[in-house]
mmCIF file of N, CA and C in Angstrom:
data_model
loop_
_atom_site.group_PDB
_atom_site.id
_atom_site.type_symbol
_atom_site.label_atom_id
_atom_site.label_comp_id
_atom_site.label_asym_id
_atom_site.label_seq_id
_atom_site.Cartn_x
_atom_site.Cartn_y
_atom_site.Cartn_z
ATOM 1 N N UNK M 1 3.909 17.265 -2.093
ATOM 2 C CA UNK M 1 4.219 16.658 -3.220
ATOM 3 C C UNK M 1 4.583 15.609 -2.179
ATOM 4 N N UNK M 2 5.460 14.726 -2.847
ATOM 5 C CA UNK M 2 6.289 13.136 -1.884
ATOM 6 C C UNK M 2 7.462 13.502 -1.505
ATOM 7 N N UNK M 3 8.054 13.391 -0.692
ATOM 8 C CA UNK M 3 9.771 13.159 -0.527
ATOM 9 C C UNK M 3 10.543 12.536 -1.239
ATOM 10 N N UNK M 4 11.490 12.791 -1.323
ATOM 11 C CA UNK M 4 12.417 12.209 -2.588
ATOM 12 C C UNK M 4 12.142 10.649 -2.043
ATOM 13 N N UNK M 5 12.189 9.923 -3.321
ATOM 14 C CA UNK M 5 12.486 8.807 -2.475
ATOM 15 C C UNK M 5 11.791 7.373 -2.261
ATOM 16 N N UNK M 6 10.355 8.746 -1.555
ATOM 17 C CA UNK M 6 8.836 7.919 -0.911
ATOM 18 C C UNK M 6 8.717 6.902 -1.681
ATOM 19 N N UNK M 7 8.290 5.727 -1.710
ATOM 20 C CA UNK M 7 7.718 3.886 -1.917
ATOM 21 C C UNK M 7 6.532 4.307 -1.773
ATOM 22 N N UNK M 8 5.021 3.655 -2.729
ATOM 23 C CA UNK M 8 4.753 3.148 -2.687
ATOM 24 C C UNK M 8 4.033 1.698 -3.051
ATOM 25 N N UNK M 9 3.666 0.795 -2.672
ATOM 26 C CA UNK M 9 2.988 -0.276 -3.362
ATOM 27 C C UNK M 9 1.270 -0.730 -3.264
ATOM 28 N N UNK M 10 1.064 -0.373 -4.296
ATOM 29 C CA UNK M 10 -0.245 -0.752 -4.549
ATOM 30 C C UNK M 10 -1.011 -2.357 -4.881
ATOM 31 N N UNK M 11 -1.219 -2.869 -4.380
ATOM 32 C CA UNK M 11 -2.138 -4.216 -4.466
ATOM 33 C C UNK M 11 -3.662 -4.860 -4.578
ATOM 34 N N UNK M 12 -3.673 -4.235 -5.942
ATOM 35 C CA UNK M 12 -5.085 -4.798 -5.996
ATOM 36 C C UNK M 12 -5.089 -5.685 -7.366
ATOM 37 N N UNK M 13 -5.957 -6.378 -7.509
ATOM 38 C CA UNK M 13 -6.072 -7.266 -8.967
ATOM 39 C C UNK M 13 -7.311 -6.167 -9.597
ATOM 40 N N UNK M 14 -8.105 -5.438 -9.489
ATOM 41 C CA UNK M 14 -8.015 -4.498 -10.363
ATOM 42 C C UNK M 14 -6.988 -4.006 -11.381
ATOM 43 N N UNK M 15 -7.047 -4.611 -12.309
ATOM 44 C CA UNK M 15 -5.631 -3.810 -13.342
ATOM 45 C C UNK M 15 -6.052 -2.337 -13.469
ATOM 46 N N UNK M 16 -7.099 -2.111 -14.400
ATOM 47 C CA UNK M 16 -7.438 -0.765 -14.187
ATOM 48 C C UNK M 16 -7.677 0.180 -13.002
ATOM 49 N N UNK M 17 -8.194 -0.040 -12.102
ATOM 50 C CA UNK M 17 -7.695 0.763 -11.114
ATOM 51 C C UNK M 17 -6.561 0.808 -10.475
ATOM 52 N N UNK M 18 -5.632 -0.169 -10.538
ATOM 53 C CA UNK M 18 -4.441 -1.037 -10.451
ATOM 54 C C UNK M 18 -3.516 0.463 -10.446
ATOM 55 N N UNK M 19 -4.429 0.736 -11.835
ATOM 56 C CA UNK M 19 -3.008 2.071 -12.666
ATOM 57 C C UNK M 19 -4.113 3.533 -12.799
ATOM 58 N N UNK M 20 -4.370 3.636 -12.307
ATOM 59 C CA UNK M 20 -5.377 4.516 -12.262
ATOM 60 C C UNK M 20 -4.183 5.354 -10.194
ATOM 61 N N UNK M 21 -4.505 4.462 -9.835
ATOM 62 C CA UNK M 21 -4.186 5.023 -8.656
ATOM 63 C C UNK M 21 -2.628 4.910 -8.913
ATOM 64 N N UNK M 22 -2.076 3.738 -9.237
ATOM 65 C CA UNK M 22 -0.835 4.180 -9.326
ATOM 66 C C UNK M 22 0.060 5.431 -10.681
ATOM 67 N N UNK M 23 -0.751 5.548 -11.169
ATOM 68 C CA UNK M 23 -0.658 7.266 -11.979
ATOM 69 C C UNK M 23 -0.852 8.189 -11.113
ATOM 70 N N UNK M 24 -1.701 8.063 -10.565
ATOM 71 C CA UNK M 24 -1.985 9.416 -9.177
ATOM 72 C C UNK M 24 -0.590 9.602 -8.356
ATOM 73 N N UNK M 25 -0.241 8.455 -7.765
ATOM 74 C CA UNK M 25 0.397 8.593 -6.669
ATOM 75 C C UNK M 25 1.792 9.447 -7.821
ATOM 76 N N UNK M 26 2.497 8.434 -9.024
ATOM 77 C CA UNK M 26 3.386 9.169 -9.909
ATOM 78 C C UNK M 26 3.384 9.772 -10.109
ATOM 79 N N UNK M 27 2.161 11.066 -9.942
ATOM 80 C CA UNK M 27 2.322 12.223 -10.613
ATOM 81 C C UNK M 27 2.437 12.822 -9.376
ATOM 82 N N UNK M 28 2.475 12.215 -7.618
ATOM 83 C CA UNK M 28 2.388 13.125 -6.467
ATOM 84 C C UNK M 28 3.954 12.731 -6.849
ATOM 85 N N UNK M 29 4.700 12.300 -7.064
ATOM 86 C CA UNK M 29 6.106 12.369 -6.922
ATOM 87 C C UNK M 29 6.397 11.211 -6.076
ATOM 88 N N UNK M 30 5.435 10.000 -6.028
ATOM 89 C CA UNK M 30 6.160 8.911 -5.246
ATOM 90 C C UNK M 30 6.534 7.684 -5.890
ATOM 91 N N UNK M 31 7.591 6.886 -5.962
ATOM 92 C CA UNK M 31 8.206 6.073 -6.791
ATOM 93 C C UNK M 31 7.212 4.753 -6.840
ATOM 94 N N UNK M 32 6.310 4.256 -7.270
ATOM 95 C CA UNK M 32 5.340 3.021 -7.291
ATOM 96 C C UNK M 32 5.460 2.193 -7.767
ATOM 97 N N UNK M 33 5.212 1.002 -7.418
ATOM 98 C CA UNK M 33 5.120 -0.081 -8.332
ATOM 99 C C UNK M 33 3.545 -1.305 -7.776
ATOM 100 N N UNK M 34 2.929 -2.393 -8.556
ATOM 101 C CA UNK M 34 2.027 -2.923 -8.863
ATOM 102 C C UNK M 34 1.754 -4.054 -8.527
ATOM 103 N N UNK M 35 0.972 -5.343 -8.011
ATOM 104 C CA UNK M 35 1.330 -6.301 -7.096
ATOM 105 C C UNK M 35 -0.694 -6.858 -7.353
ATOM 106 N N UNK M 36 -0.422 -7.519 -7.856
ATOM 107 C CA UNK M 36 -2.257 -8.140 -8.310
ATOM 108 C C UNK M 36 -2.607 -9.188 -7.319
ATOM 109 N N UNK M 37 -2.118 -9.300 -6.766
ATOM 110 C CA UNK M 37 -2.585 -11.095 -6.281
ATOM 111 C C UNK M 37 -2.310 -10.604 -4.678
ATOM 112 N N UNK M 38 -2.611 -11.173 -3.647
ATOM 113 C CA UNK M 38 -2.089 -11.260 -2.296
ATOM 114 C C UNK M 38 -0.952 -12.310 -2.038
ATOM 115 N N UNK M 39 -0.690 -12.857 -2.640
ATOM 116 C CA UNK M 39 1.375 -13.756 -2.820
ATOM 117 C C UNK M 39 1.385 -12.699 -3.023
ATOM 118 N N UNK M 40 2.112 -12.665 -4.412
ATOM 119 C CA UNK M 40 2.197 -11.328 -5.178
ATOM 120 C C UNK M 40 3.001 -10.338 -4.429
ATOM 121 N N UNK M 41 1.729 -9.326 -3.942
ATOM 122 C CA UNK M 41 2.002 -8.354 -2.739
ATOM 123 C C UNK M 41 2.781 -8.566 -1.960
ATOM 124 N N UNK M 42 2.293 -9.422 -0.936
ATOM 125 C CA UNK M 42 3.445 -10.320 -0.005
ATOM 126 C C UNK M 42 5.265 -10.406 0.045
ATOM 127 N N UNK M 43 5.390 -10.656 -1.249
ATOM 128 C CA UNK M 43 6.689 -10.953 -2.244
ATOM 129 C C UNK M 43 7.326 -9.317 -2.355
ATOM 130 N N UNK M 44 6.379 -8.391 -3.169
ATOM 131 C CA UNK M 44 6.994 -7.471 -3.604
ATOM 132 C C UNK M 44 6.709 -6.736 -2.229
ATOM 133 N N UNK M 45 6.472 -6.958 -0.650
ATOM 134 C CA UNK M 45 6.208 -6.008 0.088
ATOM 135 C C UNK M 45 7.584 -5.845 0.171
ATOM 136 N N UNK M 46 7.885 -7.725 0.685
ATOM 137 C CA UNK M 46 9.436 -8.230 1.691
ATOM 138 C C UNK M 46 10.307 -7.599 0.804
ATOM 139 N N UNK M 47 11.145 -7.474 -1.027
ATOM 140 C CA UNK M 47 11.590 -7.702 -1.555
ATOM 141 C C UNK M 47 11.570 -5.651 -1.941
ATOM 142 N N UNK M 48 10.376 -4.728 -2.111
ATOM 143 C CA UNK M 48 10.457 -3.757 -2.161
ATOM 144 C C UNK M 48 11.371 -2.416 -0.892
ATOM 145 N N UNK M 49 9.991 -3.205 0.618
ATOM 146 C CA UNK M 49 10.663 -2.443 1.794
ATOM 147 C C UNK M 49 9.244 -1.123 1.339
ATOM 148 N N UNK M 50 8.427 -0.674 0.988
ATOM 149 C CA UNK M 50 8.142 0.553 0.657
ATOM 150 C C UNK M 50 7.836 1.539 1.548
ATOM 151 N N UNK M 51 7.000 2.416 1.649
ATOM 152 C CA UNK M 51 7.009 2.977 3.002
ATOM 153 C C UNK M 51 5.711 3.216 3.134
ATOM 154 N N UNK M 52 4.242 2.786 1.798
ATOM 155 C CA UNK M 52 3.022 2.788 1.766
ATOM 156 C C UNK M 52 2.761 1.676 1.590
ATOM 157 N N UNK M 53 1.550 1.150 1.954
ATOM 158 C CA UNK M 53 1.379 -0.026 1.034
ATOM 159 C C UNK M 53 -0.500 0.558 0.726
ATOM 160 N N UNK M 54 -0.944 0.872 -0.937
ATOM 161 C CA UNK M 54 -1.921 0.900 -0.846
ATOM 162 C C UNK M 54 -2.980 -0.805 -1.499
ATOM 163 N N UNK M 55 -3.768 -1.516 -0.326
ATOM 164 C CA UNK M 55 -4.270 -2.992 -0.320
ATOM 165 C C UNK M 55 -5.846 -3.074 -0.644
ATOM 166 N N UNK M 56 -6.200 -3.608 -1.728
ATOM 167 C CA UNK M 56 -7.458 -4.107 -1.459
ATOM 168 C C UNK M 56 -7.555 -5.593 -0.845
ATOM 169 N N UNK M 57 -8.562 -5.322 0.154
ATOM 170 C CA UNK M 57 -8.829 -6.840 -0.159
ATOM 171 C C UNK M 57 -9.669 -8.286 -1.145
ATOM 172 N N UNK M 58 -10.668 -7.427 -1.659
ATOM 173 C CA UNK M 58 -10.802 -8.898 -2.874
ATOM 174 C C UNK M 58 -9.383 -8.904 -3.342
ATOM 175 N N UNK M 59 -8.422 -10.025 -2.539
ATOM 176 C CA UNK M 59 -7.031 -10.294 -3.815
ATOM 177 C C UNK M 59 -7.475 -12.077 -3.984
ATOM 178 N N UNK M 60 -7.308 -12.654 -5.100
ATOM 179 C CA UNK M 60 -7.098 -13.704 -5.711
ATOM 180 C C UNK M 60 -5.371 -14.108 -4.754
ATOM 181 N N UNK M 61 -6.058 -14.981 -4.269
ATOM 182 C CA UNK M 61 -4.573 -16.388 -3.790
ATOM 183 C C UNK M 61 -4.393 -15.726 -2.160
ATOM 184 N N UNK M 62 -4.884 -15.477 -1.346
ATOM 185 C CA UNK M 62 -4.691 -14.698 0.119
ATOM 186 C C UNK M 62 -5.478 -13.893 -0.029
ATOM 187 N N UNK M 63 -6.437 -13.609 0.314
ATOM 188 C CA UNK M 63 -6.875 -11.999 1.154
ATOM 189 C C UNK M 63 -6.115 -11.170 1.536
ATOM 190 N N UNK M 64 -7.201 -10.063 1.355
ATOM 191 C CA UNK M 64 -5.975 -8.592 2.149
ATOM 192 C C UNK M 64 -5.997 -8.740 3.418
ATOM 193 N N UNK M 65 -6.515 -9.577 3.811
ATOM 194 C CA UNK M 65 -6.563 -9.411 5.720
ATOM 195 C C UNK M 65 -5.665 -10.475 5.894
ATOM 196 N N UNK M 66 -5.276 -11.360 5.182
ATOM 197 C CA UNK M 66 -3.875 -12.060 5.516
ATOM 198 C C UNK M 66 -2.900 -11.940 4.958
ATOM 199 N N UNK M 67 -3.402 -10.992 3.611
ATOM 200 C CA UNK M 67 -1.541 -10.554 3.281
ATOM 201 C C UNK M 67 -1.632 -9.271 4.169
ATOM 202 N N UNK M 68 -2.472 -8.305 5.070
ATOM 203 C CA UNK M 68 -2.010 -7.487 6.015
ATOM 204 C C UNK M 68 -1.458 -7.627 7.212
ATOM 205 N N UNK M 69 -1.799 -9.234 7.505
ATOM 206 C CA UNK M 69 -1.149 -9.887 8.366
ATOM 207 C C UNK M 69 -0.314 -10.259 8.712
ATOM 208 N N UNK M 70 -0.059 -10.875 7.391
ATOM 209 C CA UNK M 70 1.810 -11.537 6.832
ATOM 210 C C UNK M 70 2.909 -10.150 6.795
ATOM 211 N N UNK M 71 1.954 -9.295 5.600
ATOM 212 C CA UNK M 71 3.270 -7.911 6.122
ATOM 213 C C UNK M 71 3.355 -7.591 7.168
ATOM 214 N N UNK M 72 2.549 -7.362 8.434
ATOM 215 C CA UNK M 72 2.650 -6.848 9.812
ATOM 216 C C UNK M 72 3.931 -7.618 10.037
ATOM 217 N N UNK M 73 4.427 -8.521 10.045
ATOM 218 C CA UNK M 73 5.504 -9.963 10.665
ATOM 219 C C UNK M 73 6.900 -9.108 10.073
ATOM 220 N N UNK M 74 6.658 -8.656 9.591
ATOM 221 C CA UNK M 74 8.077 -7.811 9.207
ATOM 222 C C UNK M 74 8.565 -6.561 8.633
ATOM 223 N N UNK M 75 7.416 -5.782 8.271
ATOM 224 C CA UNK M 75 7.251 -4.493 7.774
ATOM 225 C C UNK M 75 6.307 -3.508 8.574
ATOM 226 N N UNK M 76 6.800 -2.750 8.992
ATOM 227 C CA UNK M 76 5.855 -1.454 10.064
ATOM 228 C C UNK M 76 6.047 -0.177 8.724
ATOM 229 N N UNK M 77 5.623 -0.753 7.455
ATOM 230 C CA UNK M 77 4.843 0.688 6.116
ATOM 231 C C UNK M 77 3.307 0.647 7.074
ATOM 232 N N UNK M 78 3.404 1.978 6.340
ATOM 233 C CA UNK M 78 1.997 2.495 6.392
ATOM 234 C C UNK M 78 1.256 1.591 5.588
ATOM 235 N N UNK M 79 -0.272 1.075 5.546
ATOM 236 C CA UNK M 79 -0.856 -0.098 5.161
ATOM 237 C C UNK M 79 -2.378 0.988 4.904
ATOM 238 N N UNK M 80 -2.628 1.317 3.643
ATOM 239 C CA UNK M 80 -3.342 2.013 3.900
ATOM 240 C C UNK M 80 -5.061 1.366 2.889
ATOM 241 N N UNK M 81 -6.582 0.326 3.348
ATOM 242 C CA UNK M 81 -6.916 -0.547 2.247
ATOM 243 C C UNK M 81 -7.681 0.465 2.036
ATOM 244 N N UNK M 82 -8.170 -0.264 0.673
ATOM 245 C CA UNK M 82 -8.664 0.790 -0.440
ATOM 246 C C UNK M 82 -9.062 -0.270 -1.495
ATOM 247 N N UNK M 83 -10.570 -0.386 -0.910
ATOM 248 C CA UNK M 83 -12.033 -2.254 -1.285
ATOM 249 C C UNK M 83 -13.285 -1.295 -1.067
ATOM 250 N N UNK M 84 -14.147 -2.224 -1.673
ATOM 251 C CA UNK M 84 -15.268 -2.000 -2.018
ATOM 252 C C UNK M 84 -16.363 -2.435 -1.116
ATOM 253 N N UNK M 85 -15.635 -3.402 0.335
ATOM 254 C CA UNK M 85 -16.242 -3.361 1.018
ATOM 255 C C UNK M 85 -16.577 -2.588 2.316
ATOM 256 N N UNK M 86 -17.607 -2.159 2.501
ATOM 257 C CA UNK M 86 -17.596 -0.958 3.259
ATOM 258 C C UNK M 86 -18.460 -0.929 4.334
ATOM 259 N N UNK M 87 -19.308 -2.590 4.376
ATOM 260 C CA UNK M 87 -19.256 -2.715 6.167
ATOM 261 C C UNK M 87 -18.316 -2.565 6.751
ATOM 262 N N UNK M 88 -18.826 -1.738 8.433
ATOM 263 C CA UNK M 88 -18.135 -1.599 9.361
ATOM 264 C C UNK M 88 -17.786 -2.852 10.077
ATOM 265 N N UNK M 89 -18.330 -4.079 10.027
ATOM 266 C CA UNK M 89 -17.195 -4.873 10.907
ATOM 267 C C UNK M 89 -15.434 -5.095 9.551
ATOM 268 N N UNK M 90 -16.165 -5.184 8.343
ATOM 269 C CA UNK M 90 -14.483 -5.366 7.308
ATOM 270 C C UNK M 90 -13.384 -3.765 7.731
ATOM 271 N N UNK M 91 -14.092 -3.172 7.838
ATOM 272 C CA UNK M 91 -13.632 -1.343 8.375
ATOM 273 C C UNK M 91 -13.229 -2.336 9.876
ATOM 274 N N UNK M 92 -13.248 -2.835 10.760
ATOM 275 C CA UNK M 92 -12.868 -2.611 12.059
ATOM 276 C C UNK M 92 -12.386 -4.170 12.188
ATOM 277 N N UNK M 93 -12.022 -5.003 11.403
ATOM 278 C CA UNK M 93 -11.219 -6.082 10.906
ATOM 279 C C UNK M 93 -10.028 -5.139 10.073
ATOM 280 N N UNK M 94 -10.232 -5.008 9.508
ATOM 281 C CA UNK M 94 -8.486 -4.167 7.791
ATOM 282 C C UNK M 94 -8.200 -3.954 8.743
ATOM 283 N N UNK M 95 -8.361 -2.452 10.596
ATOM 284 C CA UNK M 95 -7.498 -1.549 11.119
ATOM 285 C C UNK M 95 -7.327 -2.685 12.051
ATOM 286 N N UNK M 96 -7.781 -3.690 12.647
ATOM 287 C CA UNK M 96 -7.461 -4.328 13.816
ATOM 288 C C UNK M 96 -6.138 -5.349 13.368
ATOM 289 N N UNK M 97 -6.018 -5.915 12.213
ATOM 290 C CA UNK M 97 -4.670 -5.909 11.575
ATOM 291 C C UNK M 97 -3.575 -5.128 11.588
ATOM 292 N N UNK M 98 -3.997 -4.340 11.309
ATOM 293 C CA UNK M 98 -2.528 -3.739 11.607
ATOM 294 C C UNK M 98 -2.558 -2.729 10.266
ATOM 295 N N UNK M 99 -3.634 -2.368 9.886
ATOM 296 C CA UNK M 99 -4.062 -1.510 8.675
ATOM 297 C C UNK M 99 -4.216 -0.579 9.290
ATOM 298 N N UNK M 100 -3.475 1.316 8.146
ATOM 299 C CA UNK M 100 -3.495 2.582 8.884
ATOM 300 C C UNK M 100 -4.453 3.599 9.021
ATOM 301 N N UNK M 101 -5.121 2.903 8.066
ATOM 302 C CA UNK M 101 -6.866 3.895 7.155
ATOM 303 C C UNK M 101 -7.108 3.135 6.259
ATOM 304 N N UNK M 102 -7.979 3.654 6.035
ATOM 305 C CA UNK M 102 -9.546 2.701 4.735
ATOM 306 C C UNK M 102 -9.864 3.713 4.340
ATOM 307 N N UNK M 103 -10.091 3.333 2.788
ATOM 308 C CA UNK M 103 -10.880 4.145 2.063
ATOM 309 C C UNK M 103 -11.542 2.983 1.740
ATOM 310 N N UNK M 104 -13.076 3.485 1.077
ATOM 311 C CA UNK M 104 -14.117 2.270 0.191
ATOM 312 C C UNK M 104 -14.322 3.118 -0.965
ATOM 313 N N UNK M 105 -13.887 2.136 -2.106
ATOM 314 C CA UNK M 105 -14.574 2.078 -3.994
ATOM 315 C C UNK M 105 -16.243 2.781 -3.545
ATOM 316 N N UNK M 106 -16.138 3.506 -4.608
ATOM 317 C CA UNK M 106 -15.677 4.884 -5.056
ATOM 318 C C UNK M 106 -14.924 5.085 -4.357
ATOM 319 N N UNK M 107 -13.928 6.149 -4.760
ATOM 320 C CA UNK M 107 -13.519 7.110 -4.235
ATOM 321 C C UNK M 107 -12.103 8.332 -5.393
ATOM 322 N N UNK M 108 -12.183 8.918 -4.217
ATOM 323 C CA UNK M 108 -10.844 9.885 -5.071
ATOM 324 C C UNK M 108 -9.794 9.382 -5.262
ATOM 325 N N UNK M 109 -9.246 9.630 -6.155
ATOM 326 C CA UNK M 109 -7.698 9.435 -6.296
ATOM 327 C C UNK M 109 -6.874 10.628 -5.277
ATOM 328 N N UNK M 110 -7.386 11.546 -5.497
ATOM 329 C CA UNK M 110 -6.851 13.001 -5.028
ATOM 330 C C UNK M 110 -6.905 12.289 -3.831
ATOM 331 N N UNK M 111 -7.655 12.693 -2.617
ATOM 332 C CA UNK M 111 -8.283 12.351 -1.540
ATOM 333 C C UNK M 111 -7.336 11.379 -1.045
ATOM 334 N N UNK M 112 -7.259 9.953 -2.356
ATOM 335 C CA UNK M 112 -5.775 8.687 -1.842
ATOM 336 C C UNK M 112 -4.912 9.843 -1.818
ATOM 337 N N UNK M 113 -4.978 9.966 -2.310
ATOM 338 C CA UNK M 113 -3.129 10.587 -2.430
ATOM 339 C C UNK M 113 -2.699 12.138 -1.241
ATOM 340 N N UNK M 114 -3.571 12.999 -0.874
ATOM 341 C CA UNK M 114 -4.027 13.239 0.201
ATOM 342 C C UNK M 114 -4.231 12.143 1.520
ATOM 343 N N UNK M 115 -4.396 11.306 1.946
ATOM 344 C CA UNK M 115 -3.854 10.390 3.011
ATOM 345 C C UNK M 115 -2.532 9.716 3.085
ATOM 346 N N UNK M 116 -2.498 9.674 2.092
ATOM 347 C CA UNK M 116 -1.082 8.824 2.320
ATOM 348 C C UNK M 116 -0.115 10.461 2.195
ATOM 349 N N UNK M 117 -0.295 11.310 1.800
ATOM 350 C CA UNK M 117 0.614 11.938 2.521
ATOM 351 C C UNK M 117 0.328 12.014 4.158
ATOM 352 N N UNK M 118 -1.315 12.375 4.182
ATOM 353 C CA UNK M 118 -1.209 12.508 5.579
ATOM 354 C C UNK M 118 -0.493 11.469 6.768
ATOM 355 N N UNK M 119 -0.962 10.360 6.821
ATOM 356 C CA UNK M 119 -0.166 9.018 7.085
ATOM 357 C C UNK M 119 1.374 9.180 7.230
ATOM 358 N N UNK M 120 2.576 9.540 5.994
ATOM 359 C CA UNK M 120 3.346 10.174 5.898
ATOM 360 C C UNK M 120 3.751 11.100 6.713
ATOM 361 N N UNK M 121 3.383 11.693 7.280
ATOM 362 C CA UNK M 121 3.539 12.557 8.162
ATOM 363 C C UNK M 121 3.527 12.100 9.958
ATOM 364 N N UNK M 122 2.858 11.130 10.103
ATOM 365 C CA UNK M 122 3.162 10.647 11.697
ATOM 366 C C UNK M 122 4.638 9.055 11.236
ATOM 367 N N UNK M 123 5.360 10.291 12.904
ATOM 368 C CA UNK M 123 6.432 9.127 12.866
ATOM 369 C C UNK M 123 5.780 8.226 13.090
ATOM 370 N N UNK M 124 6.860 7.295 12.521
ATOM 371 C CA UNK M 124 6.824 5.539 12.512
ATOM 372 C C UNK M 124 8.073 4.871 13.530
ATOM 373 N N UNK M 125 8.057 4.466 14.395
ATOM 374 C CA UNK M 125 8.980 3.720 14.657
ATOM 375 C C UNK M 125 9.398 2.221 14.500
ATOM 376 N N UNK M 126 10.724 1.472 13.698
ATOM 377 C CA UNK M 126 11.016 0.419 13.259
ATOM 378 C C UNK M 126 12.023 0.036 14.022
ATOM 379 N N UNK M 127 11.164 -0.078 14.733
ATOM 380 C CA UNK M 127 12.459 -1.395 16.489
ATOM 381 C C UNK M 127 12.002 -2.700 15.685
ATOM 382 N N UNK M 128 11.316 -2.857 15.410
ATOM 383 C CA UNK M 128 11.570 -4.507 15.723
ATOM 384 C C UNK M 128 12.112 -4.773 13.887
ATOM 385 N N UNK M 129 11.921 -3.738 13.100
ATOM 386 C CA UNK M 129 13.300 -4.717 11.815
ATOM 387 C C UNK M 129 14.609 -5.206 12.435
ATOM 388 N N UNK M 130 14.475 -6.281 12.178
ATOM 389 C CA UNK M 130 15.795 -6.538 12.469
ATOM 390 C C UNK M 130 17.124 -5.855 10.381
ATOM 391 N N UNK M 131 16.459 -5.922 10.048
ATOM 392 C CA UNK M 131 17.159 -5.502 8.609
ATOM 393 C C UNK M 131 16.216 -4.949 7.464
ATOM 394 N N UNK M 132 16.721 -3.775 7.183
ATOM 395 C CA UNK M 132 15.635 -3.595 5.938
ATOM 396 C C UNK M 132 16.198 -4.910 4.670
ATOM 397 N N UNK M 133 14.280 -4.623 3.926
ATOM 398 C CA UNK M 133 14.857 -5.478 2.737
ATOM 399 C C UNK M 133 15.997 -4.829 1.651
ATOM 400 N N UNK M 134 16.463 -5.938 0.329
ATOM 401 C CA UNK M 134 16.622 -4.974 -0.208
ATOM 402 C C UNK M 134 16.217 -4.605 -0.818
ATOM 403 N N UNK M 135 16.770 -3.493 -1.498
ATOM 404 C CA UNK M 135 15.660 -2.994 -3.016
ATOM 405 C C UNK M 135 15.990 -2.798 -3.802
ATOM 406 N N UNK M 136 15.542 -2.886 -4.996
ATOM 407 C CA UNK M 136 15.740 -3.106 -6.457
ATOM 408 C C UNK M 136 17.052 -2.336 -6.950
ATOM 409 N N UNK M 137 18.165 -2.989 -7.959
ATOM 410 C CA UNK M 137 18.505 -2.128 -8.502
ATOM 411 C C UNK M 137 18.443 -1.052 -9.497
ATOM 412 N N UNK M 138 17.295 -0.585 -9.985
ATOM 413 C CA UNK M 138 16.992 0.253 -10.886
ATOM 414 C C UNK M 138 16.046 1.422 -9.935
ATOM 415 N N UNK M 139 16.145 3.195 -10.837
ATOM 416 C CA UNK M 139 14.681 3.505 -10.533
ATOM 417 C C UNK M 139 15.517 4.432 -9.837
ATOM 418 N N UNK M 140 15.190 5.404 -9.559
ATOM 419 C CA UNK M 140 15.217 7.149 -8.800
ATOM 420 C C UNK M 140 15.859 6.695 -7.035
ATOM 421 N N UNK M 141 14.783 5.514 -6.274
ATOM 422 C CA UNK M 141 15.309 5.161 -5.103
ATOM 423 C C UNK M 141 15.504 3.809 -5.117
ATOM 424 N N UNK M 142 15.647 2.648 -6.323
ATOM 425 C CA UNK M 142 16.833 1.489 -6.123
ATOM 426 C C UNK M 142 14.886 1.154 -6.466
ATOM 427 N N UNK M 143 14.037 1.769 -7.448
ATOM 428 C CA UNK M 143 13.208 1.331 -8.148
ATOM 429 C C UNK M 143 12.483 1.544 -9.134
ATOM 430 N N UNK M 144 12.348 0.476 -9.936
ATOM 431 C CA UNK M 144 11.769 1.781 -11.807
ATOM 432 C C UNK M 144 10.520 1.741 -11.581
ATOM 433 N N UNK M 145 10.621 3.101 -11.846
ATOM 434 C CA UNK M 145 8.715 3.953 -12.017
ATOM 435 C C UNK M 145 8.127 3.022 -12.888
ATOM 436 N N UNK M 146 6.835 3.247 -11.852
ATOM 437 C CA UNK M 146 5.705 2.647 -12.684
ATOM 438 C C UNK M 146 4.657 3.144 -13.680
ATOM 439 N N UNK M 147 4.830 2.488 -15.424
ATOM 440 C CA UNK M 147 3.868 3.534 -16.227
ATOM 441 C C UNK M 147 3.250 2.834 -16.490
ATOM 442 N N UNK M 148 2.393 2.955 -17.008
ATOM 443 C CA UNK M 148 1.207 2.879 -17.535
ATOM 444 C C UNK M 148 1.552 1.821 -19.176
ATOM 445 N N UNK M 149 1.510 0.981 -19.498
ATOM 446 C CA UNK M 149 1.923 -0.022 -20.661
ATOM 447 C C UNK M 149 0.533 0.298 -22.156
#
């Protein structure tokens, strides 16, 4: 079960898959939010300051590798890549630009939740953050809970 107020941002353009991921994470006790494009993902990461990001590589507007690079400029959150790109070169690129873990589709949602819990057990330095991004004003931890529509 997630610690109180642990937040996860899912950045994936496949809406049904993003809904499944967000639903599993919410059931596991995480506050969740979803973005469907690369630029929206970067903006959401800045606005919401999540603890963990689940990131697809094949995003419209800005690919996941560039999204990861940009997020690393302002955030030390954990980033787990979740993508259909299974070739070793993609895993190496994803990990080299700042991802903490890499999981390929198809995947087990329960394994994804377990991997999120695993990275959260690792200490994370935040020395390079100048100040945390402001949080939204609603929800348990300042986030709105994700809900399937």
